Structure formats: C-alpha cells, structure tokens
Amino acid sequence: MHLLRRGDEVLGFDNLNAYYDIRLKHARLDQLRRHGGFRFMQGDIADRSALDQAVGSFPPDVVINLAAQAGVRYSLECPAAYIDSNLVGFANILEVCRQIGVRHLVFASSSSVYGANTKMPFSIHDNVDHPLSLYAATKKANELMAHSYSHLFGLPVTGLRLFTVYGPWGRPDMALFKFARAILDGTPIDVYNHGEMSRDFTYVDDIVEGIIRVADRIPVGNAQWKGERPDPATSLAPYRVYNIGNNSPVSLLRVIEILETCLGRPAIKRFLPMQPGDVPATCADIDDLQCDTGFTPDTPIQVGIQLFVDWFVSFNETPPLVESTLAVSAVS
C-alpha cells in the first residue's frame, strides 16, 4: 500500500494457500486492488514457470520477497512445506532476479535465525549457526543462498531479520490473534514457559517503513570486509543484512495485560512449559538500520495493540463474504 501511495507500480504474486483463513487474505487483496497501480497474479514461487510468466509480464526494477512458509511450530508438523517454499521457492526468486538483472532484491529473513544465541540484543554482526527450528534453518539458508548469488553474479541483495511483527491484517496464527480471540470467547490462553517470555514486538507500519527505506538503498560491497575476521552482516559483494525490531522487548504477560485493558475483559491463562523451537526472549540491535537509513521503529506497544484491537473487533464484526486469500510475495 505504501508503495502504491507514492506512485510505484506493483505486481503481487501469491499462491493463496490455505495455511490460514483465505478470506482474510482476499480481504487484504481487495484493499490493494483499489489502487490503479496494483496488479495481481496467482502462482507459487516454487513453480518456476509461473514465476517466469509473472516476471515476463511485468519486468521489475526491485523485488521484495516476503513469500515463505511461516511459523516455527508448523515446521515441526509439515517440514516439506518449508523445503518447497523457503528453499526451492527462494532459489527460483534468486535465479529469476539474476536473469532479468533487477536493481535490488530485498527478502524477509527472521529473528528466528538467532536460535540458541543468548547475547542480547541480537546483533547482525554475530554468527547465527545454531537454529532451533527448521523454519529458522531455512531462513538462515536464504541468507547464505542470497550471498552466493550476490558474490557470483553481482546481484544487490538485502536480507531483513524481522522481529515479531504485529498489527492489523496480520496472520491469525500469531499470538495477538489467538489471545484476542480467546479473551473474547472466554477460553483459556496458552502461556508458554510459564509466562517467562519476552518478545521484541514490532508494529507492522514500522516494518513497512523499514522495508521501503532499505529497498530504496541499493547495497554495495564493503571494502573493509576481511576474510580473517568475517562480518556476517556485510560482504565484499553487494550484500547486506539488517534487523528490523522495536529494540524494546515486552514480556508476554504485559502483552496479555494490555489486551485485557483494550478488550475490557480478563484473560484465562493456562501456564505451560516451553515449546520445542521456541526461545525465551528476543531483542533487536538496530544500530545499523538507524545509521544507514535514518529510521528507528518506535510505535509503543500500548498504541500498537490498541490499533490492532480496533481493527480486530471491526473486522470480525463484518467478516468478508468471499472465500479467498492475500499475496505474500510482492514483486514491485
């Protein structure tokens, strides 16, 4: 939406799968179709011919790839979906970008790549070699695949490690959706690690602003990069990695408390042990993002949750009538 408002032409490409309610995806898509500069093609990035057809009809200057099979917990149940979308699909994205010579490929990585790291805040300059889920491993693999293309073919690539994105129009498998639904229905909320968890919740508008700031800044090689002291965040190639987070972790119990206030109802909490693949805390070091783009995510959690609740209540009072879905991979 941000790109359309500033006058860019955008092609959305998505498979509209049923990982979650496709009515929500179609409702998002309807919002985008109100703008004349937006086109949409349905297809899967794991389908190379479909991707080639989309790019052939709309040769992009910049590709912003947000397509992935998301979710840490689902990767324990259905690992094949992560191989197909996050590895095969991303390889197709890289190859089509190489062939058409895009000016810049920006792709979503994840804070999950920090895995077993415990030093806080998480820094892009630290190694991330111990993922705790297959989802995290595929995102780490994406960064390595992107670097190889950048090194071999001079493809300018930037990876963005996103930290716990929340807000209106988000994914129903995320905590805020589940918690809000449970509070309204009077059913228990599962609170893992007995509530001893915190996350660097980042409001969706801050994520969008960070993506666009980075997309407009084409990376160049770091002439100071040295192989004897390799910096994971940069390279001699035109390759870059950034964190996009609020740099202000909030405890899970505090998030539930704010939701209770916004919804005007108490939560029923069911305390459980830590789940496989989870980490107790996340916090983003955003010094490089601030330095290079001048942008600092800063939406307070109380403000962001209230905006989410206002949308959530309104959307669920007037659910969309059409059964369908949204785009995850944007080719712009």
Short mmCIF file of C-alpha atoms in Angstrom, two decimals:
data_model
loop_
_atom_site.label_atom_id
_atom_site.label_comp_id
_atom_site.label_asym_id
_atom_site.label_seq_id
_atom_site.Cartn_x
_atom_site.Cartn_y
_atom_site.Cartn_z
CA MET A 1 0.00 0.00 0.00
CA HIS A 2 2.86 2.35 0.89
CA LEU A 3 4.49 1.80 -2.49
CA LEU A 4 1.21 2.39 -4.33
CA ARG A 5 0.55 5.61 -2.46
CA ARG A 6 3.88 7.03 -3.51
CA GLY A 7 3.18 6.17 -7.16
CA ASP A 8 5.02 2.90 -7.73
CA GLU A 9 3.58 0.18 -9.93
CA VAL A 10 3.32 -3.11 -8.04
CA LEU A 11 2.72 -6.70 -9.08
CA GLY A 12 1.65 -9.04 -6.28
CA PHE A 13 2.39 -12.74 -6.74
CA ASP A 14 1.00 -15.28 -4.28
CA ASN A 15 -0.31 -18.84 -4.22
CA LEU A 16 -3.24 -18.00 -1.91
CA ASN A 17 -2.81 -21.22 0.03
CA ALA A 18 -4.95 -22.33 2.95
CA TYR A 19 -2.31 -22.15 5.70
CA TYR A 20 -4.77 -19.77 7.35
CA ASP A 21 -8.22 -18.35 6.54
CA ILE A 22 -8.14 -17.36 2.88
CA ARG A 23 -10.98 -14.88 3.47
CA LEU A 24 -8.54 -12.68 5.36
CA LYS A 25 -6.09 -12.93 2.50
CA HIS A 26 -8.72 -11.90 -0.04
CA ALA A 27 -9.81 -9.02 2.16
CA ARG A 28 -6.23 -7.72 2.15
CA LEU A 29 -6.04 -8.21 -1.58
CA ASP A 30 -9.23 -6.21 -2.05
CA GLN A 31 -7.60 -3.28 -0.23
CA LEU A 32 -4.69 -3.31 -2.70
CA ARG A 33 -6.89 -3.62 -5.77
CA ARG A 34 -8.44 -0.25 -5.03
CA HIS A 35 -5.23 1.31 -6.35
CA GLY A 36 -4.76 1.60 -10.10
CA GLY A 37 -1.05 0.80 -9.95
CA PHE A 38 -1.60 -2.68 -8.50
CA ARG A 39 -1.81 -5.95 -10.43
CA PHE A 40 -2.05 -9.47 -9.05
CA MET A 41 -1.16 -12.89 -10.39
CA GLN A 42 -1.84 -16.10 -8.52
CA GLY A 43 1.05 -18.55 -8.50
CA ASP A 44 3.59 -20.33 -6.34
CA ILE A 45 7.23 -19.26 -6.16
CA ALA A 46 8.14 -22.96 -6.07
CA ASP A 47 6.67 -23.16 -9.60
CA ARG A 48 9.45 -21.77 -11.76
CA SER A 49 7.34 -21.48 -14.92
CA ALA A 50 4.62 -19.50 -13.11
CA LEU A 51 7.24 -17.15 -11.67
CA ASP A 52 8.85 -16.68 -15.09
CA GLN A 53 5.45 -15.86 -16.57
CA ALA A 54 4.74 -13.25 -13.90
CA VAL A 55 8.10 -11.55 -14.32
CA GLY A 56 7.81 -11.73 -18.10
CA SER A 57 4.55 -9.79 -17.96
CA PHE A 58 5.93 -7.22 -15.52
CA PRO A 59 9.74 -6.87 -15.55
CA PRO A 60 10.51 -5.42 -12.09
CA ASP A 61 13.23 -2.98 -11.11
CA VAL A 62 13.09 -4.10 -7.48
CA VAL A 63 11.84 -7.38 -6.00
CA ILE A 64 10.59 -7.50 -2.41
CA ASN A 65 10.17 -11.14 -1.45
CA LEU A 66 8.01 -11.70 1.62
CA ALA A 67 6.93 -15.16 0.48
CA ALA A 68 7.63 -18.06 2.80
CA GLN A 69 6.02 -20.85 4.70
CA ALA A 70 5.90 -19.11 8.06
CA GLY A 71 5.60 -20.39 11.61
CA VAL A 72 8.07 -22.12 13.92
CA ARG A 73 5.61 -24.66 15.31
CA TYR A 74 4.12 -25.70 11.98
CA SER A 75 7.63 -26.59 10.78
CA LEU A 76 7.58 -29.47 13.27
CA GLU A 77 4.38 -30.80 11.68
CA CYS A 78 4.95 -30.20 7.99
CA PRO A 79 8.65 -29.79 7.15
CA ALA A 80 8.10 -30.43 3.43
CA ALA A 81 6.19 -27.14 3.08
CA TYR A 82 9.28 -25.27 4.29
CA ILE A 83 11.58 -27.05 1.86
CA ASP A 84 9.28 -26.31 -1.09
CA SER A 85 8.56 -22.66 -0.36
CA ASN A 86 11.53 -21.42 1.60
CA LEU A 87 14.31 -23.25 -0.23
CA VAL A 88 13.09 -24.22 -3.71
CA GLY A 89 10.91 -21.12 -3.99
CA PHE A 90 13.63 -18.78 -2.82
CA ALA A 91 16.13 -20.35 -5.22
CA ASN A 92 13.66 -19.58 -8.02
CA ILE A 93 13.42 -15.96 -6.84
CA LEU A 94 17.20 -15.61 -6.90
CA GLU A 95 17.52 -17.13 -10.33
CA VAL A 96 14.81 -15.00 -11.93
CA CYS A 97 16.35 -11.87 -10.38
CA ARG A 98 19.72 -12.84 -11.81
CA GLN A 99 18.34 -13.48 -15.27
CA ILE A 100 16.46 -10.19 -15.58
CA GLY A 101 19.10 -8.13 -13.74
CA VAL A 102 16.97 -6.47 -11.06
CA ARG A 103 18.47 -3.43 -9.36
CA HIS A 104 17.79 -4.79 -5.88
CA LEU A 105 16.34 -7.91 -4.24
CA VAL A 106 15.05 -7.42 -0.70
CA PHE A 107 13.87 -10.50 1.19
CA ALA A 108 12.42 -11.28 4.59
CA SER A 109 14.61 -13.27 6.90
CA SER A 110 13.64 -13.71 10.55
CA SER A 111 14.76 -13.11 14.12
CA SER A 112 14.42 -16.90 14.45
CA VAL A 113 17.86 -17.28 12.84
CA TYR A 114 19.43 -16.22 16.16
CA GLY A 115 18.35 -19.61 17.53
CA ALA A 116 20.45 -20.64 20.52
CA ASN A 117 22.21 -17.25 20.76
CA THR A 118 21.73 -15.67 24.19
CA LYS A 119 23.74 -12.45 23.95
CA MET A 120 21.28 -9.54 23.90
CA PRO A 121 20.44 -7.55 21.92
CA PHE A 122 20.76 -9.82 18.89
CA SER A 123 23.33 -8.32 16.53
CA ILE A 124 23.61 -8.84 12.78
CA HIS A 125 27.39 -8.96 13.30
CA ASP A 126 27.17 -12.16 15.40
CA ASN A 127 27.23 -15.65 13.92
CA VAL A 128 23.88 -17.43 13.71
CA ASP A 129 24.84 -21.05 13.25
CA HIS A 130 22.54 -22.81 15.74
CA PRO A 131 18.90 -22.59 14.55
CA LEU A 132 16.32 -24.22 16.84
CA SER A 133 13.68 -24.97 14.20
CA LEU A 134 13.56 -25.98 10.56
CA TYR A 135 11.87 -22.64 9.81
CA ALA A 136 14.88 -20.81 11.27
CA ALA A 137 17.27 -23.07 9.35
CA THR A 138 15.55 -22.25 6.04
CA LYS A 139 15.80 -18.53 6.76
CA LYS A 140 19.49 -18.85 7.54
CA ALA A 141 19.84 -20.83 4.31
CA ASN A 142 18.13 -17.98 2.43
CA GLU A 143 20.78 -15.56 3.66
CA LEU A 144 23.57 -17.89 2.52
CA MET A 145 21.93 -18.52 -0.86
CA ALA A 146 21.46 -14.78 -1.37
CA HIS A 147 25.08 -14.09 -0.55
CA SER A 148 26.30 -16.66 -3.05
CA TYR A 149 24.25 -15.02 -5.83
CA SER A 150 25.48 -11.60 -4.79
CA HIS A 151 29.09 -12.81 -4.85
CA LEU A 152 28.88 -14.78 -8.09
CA PHE A 153 26.66 -12.53 -10.18
CA GLY A 154 26.90 -9.09 -8.54
CA LEU A 155 23.21 -9.21 -7.58
CA PRO A 156 22.46 -6.48 -4.99
CA VAL A 157 20.64 -8.26 -2.15
CA THR A 158 19.44 -7.22 1.31
CA GLY A 159 18.03 -9.58 3.93
CA LEU A 160 15.80 -8.28 6.71
CA ARG A 161 15.53 -10.09 10.03
CA LEU A 162 12.03 -9.17 11.17
CA PHE A 163 11.15 -9.28 14.87
CA THR A 164 7.64 -10.41 15.97
CA VAL A 165 5.52 -8.41 13.56
CA TYR A 166 2.03 -7.50 14.83
CA GLY A 167 -0.83 -5.23 13.89
CA PRO A 168 -3.99 -5.09 11.74
CA TRP A 169 -4.37 -7.58 8.86
CA GLY A 170 -1.75 -9.90 10.34
CA ARG A 171 -1.53 -13.70 10.50
CA PRO A 172 -4.14 -15.45 12.68
CA ASP A 173 -1.55 -17.96 13.92
CA MET A 174 0.32 -15.18 15.72
CA ALA A 175 -0.07 -14.71 19.49
CA LEU A 176 -2.11 -11.48 19.46
CA PHE A 177 -4.79 -13.01 17.23
CA LYS A 178 -5.01 -16.14 19.34
CA PHE A 179 -5.05 -14.20 22.60
CA ALA A 180 -7.67 -11.67 21.46
CA ARG A 181 -9.94 -14.44 20.15
CA ALA A 182 -9.60 -16.43 23.38
CA ILE A 183 -10.29 -13.42 25.60
CA LEU A 184 -13.43 -12.54 23.63
CA ASP A 185 -14.60 -16.17 23.64
CA GLY A 186 -13.82 -16.69 27.33
CA THR A 187 -11.48 -19.60 26.58
CA PRO A 188 -8.01 -20.19 28.08
CA ILE A 189 -4.83 -18.66 26.66
CA ASP A 190 -1.82 -20.96 26.46
CA VAL A 191 1.08 -19.11 28.10
CA TYR A 192 4.33 -20.94 27.41
CA ASN A 193 7.44 -21.11 29.61
CA HIS A 194 5.07 -20.28 32.47
CA GLY A 195 4.97 -16.65 31.31
CA GLU A 196 8.74 -16.17 31.45
CA MET A 197 8.98 -14.96 27.85
CA SER A 198 9.54 -11.62 26.15
CA ARG A 199 9.50 -10.54 22.52
CA ASP A 200 10.63 -7.52 20.54
CA PHE A 201 7.13 -6.77 19.22
CA THR A 202 7.35 -4.56 16.12
CA TYR A 203 4.29 -2.79 14.73
CA VAL A 204 3.54 -3.54 11.09
CA ASP A 205 3.79 0.11 9.94
CA ASP A 206 7.33 0.25 11.32
CA ILE A 207 8.20 -2.94 9.45
CA VAL A 208 6.81 -1.50 6.21
CA GLU A 209 8.73 1.75 6.63
CA GLY A 210 11.92 -0.16 7.30
CA ILE A 211 11.44 -2.37 4.23
CA ILE A 212 10.89 0.61 1.95
CA ARG A 213 13.83 2.57 3.37
CA VAL A 214 16.08 -0.43 2.75
CA ALA A 215 14.62 -1.18 -0.69
CA ASP A 216 15.48 2.36 -1.79
CA ARG A 217 19.09 1.90 -0.62
CA ILE A 218 20.91 -0.42 -3.01
CA PRO A 219 23.79 -2.17 -1.21
CA VAL A 220 27.40 -2.00 -2.34
CA GLY A 221 30.34 -4.13 -1.30
CA ASN A 222 32.07 -3.36 1.98
CA ALA A 223 35.69 -2.56 1.05
CA GLN A 224 36.71 -3.02 4.72
CA TRP A 225 35.45 -6.63 4.87
CA LYS A 226 38.20 -9.10 5.79
CA GLY A 227 38.13 -12.88 5.46
CA GLU A 228 40.19 -13.36 8.60
CA ARG A 229 37.50 -11.50 10.60
CA PRO A 230 34.36 -12.12 8.52
CA ASP A 231 31.40 -9.88 9.30
CA PRO A 232 28.16 -11.88 8.73
CA ALA A 233 26.18 -8.69 8.04
CA THR A 234 28.24 -7.40 5.11
CA SER A 235 30.49 -8.66 2.33
CA LEU A 236 32.83 -7.64 -0.45
CA ALA A 237 29.77 -8.41 -2.58
CA PRO A 238 26.72 -6.06 -2.73
CA TYR A 239 25.05 -7.88 0.13
CA ARG A 240 23.58 -6.61 3.41
CA VAL A 241 21.60 -7.86 6.41
CA TYR A 242 19.58 -5.71 8.85
CA ASN A 243 17.43 -6.26 11.91
CA ILE A 244 14.06 -4.53 11.95
CA GLY A 245 12.74 -4.55 15.50
CA ASN A 246 11.41 -2.16 18.10
CA ASN A 247 14.56 -2.60 20.25
CA SER A 248 12.28 -2.74 23.28
CA PRO A 249 11.28 -6.26 24.42
CA VAL A 250 7.93 -6.67 26.19
CA SER A 251 7.00 -9.59 28.44
CA LEU A 252 4.24 -11.89 27.28
CA LEU A 253 2.29 -11.25 30.47
CA ARG A 254 2.45 -7.49 29.84
CA VAL A 255 1.07 -8.01 26.33
CA ILE A 256 -1.83 -10.02 27.74
CA GLU A 257 -2.45 -7.30 30.32
CA ILE A 258 -2.65 -4.61 27.61
CA LEU A 259 -5.01 -6.81 25.57
CA GLU A 260 -7.25 -7.25 28.60
CA THR A 261 -7.42 -3.48 29.02
CA CYS A 262 -8.13 -2.82 25.32
CA LEU A 263 -10.80 -5.54 25.11
CA GLY A 264 -12.32 -4.77 28.50
CA ARG A 265 -12.25 -8.42 29.56
CA PRO A 266 -9.96 -10.63 31.67
CA ALA A 267 -7.92 -13.45 30.20
CA ILE A 268 -7.99 -17.02 31.45
CA LYS A 269 -4.34 -18.10 31.49
CA ARG A 270 -3.11 -21.68 31.21
CA PHE A 271 0.60 -21.82 32.04
CA LEU A 272 2.61 -24.41 30.12
CA PRO A 273 6.27 -25.39 29.62
CA MET A 274 8.40 -24.03 26.76
CA GLN A 275 7.54 -25.44 23.34
CA PRO A 276 10.13 -27.06 21.06
CA GLY A 277 11.72 -24.49 18.74
CA ASP A 278 10.86 -21.52 20.97
CA VAL A 279 13.29 -19.12 22.63
CA PRO A 280 12.66 -17.27 25.91
CA ALA A 281 13.46 -13.77 24.64
CA THR A 282 14.29 -11.66 21.59
CA CYS A 283 15.69 -8.16 21.23
CA ALA A 284 16.94 -6.45 18.09
CA ASP A 285 20.13 -4.42 17.81
CA ILE A 286 19.09 -1.85 15.19
CA ASP A 287 22.18 0.37 15.17
CA ASP A 288 22.99 -0.43 11.53
CA LEU A 289 19.42 0.19 10.37
CA GLN A 290 19.42 3.56 12.14
CA CYS A 291 22.84 4.52 10.80
CA ASP A 292 22.24 3.52 7.18
CA THR A 293 18.59 4.54 6.72
CA GLY A 294 17.94 7.10 9.46
CA PHE A 295 14.91 5.09 10.57
CA THR A 296 14.04 3.86 14.07
CA PRO A 297 10.92 1.74 14.69
CA ASP A 298 9.19 3.43 17.61
CA THR A 299 5.48 2.53 17.88
CA PRO A 300 4.77 1.96 21.61
CA ILE A 301 3.27 -1.43 22.39
CA GLN A 302 0.19 0.13 24.01
CA VAL A 303 -0.54 2.14 20.86
CA GLY A 304 0.09 -0.77 18.51
CA ILE A 305 -2.10 -3.20 20.43
CA GLN A 306 -4.95 -0.70 20.63
CA LEU A 307 -4.77 -0.21 16.84
CA PHE A 308 -4.75 -3.98 16.40
CA VAL A 309 -7.75 -4.46 18.72
CA ASP A 310 -9.75 -1.72 16.97
CA TRP A 311 -9.18 -3.47 13.63
CA PHE A 312 -9.72 -6.99 15.03
CA VAL A 313 -13.09 -6.15 16.56
CA SER A 314 -14.26 -4.28 13.46
CA PHE A 315 -13.08 -6.98 11.04
CA ASN A 316 -14.70 -9.80 12.96
CA GLU A 317 -17.99 -7.92 13.27
CA THR A 318 -18.16 -7.62 9.46
CA PRO A 319 -16.31 -10.65 8.05
CA PRO A 320 -15.60 -10.74 4.32
CA LEU A 321 -18.17 -12.64 2.26
CA VAL A 322 -15.75 -14.02 -0.31
CA GLU A 323 -13.67 -17.10 0.46
CA SER A 324 -10.13 -16.44 -0.74
CA THR A 325 -6.54 -15.06 0.22
CA LEU A 326 -3.68 -12.45 0.04
CA ALA A 327 -0.29 -12.13 -1.59
CA VAL A 328 2.83 -12.95 0.35
CA SER A 329 5.45 -12.33 -2.28
CA ALA A 330 5.44 -8.83 -3.71
CA VAL A 331 7.24 -8.16 -6.97
CA SER A 332 7.45 -4.41 -7.36
#
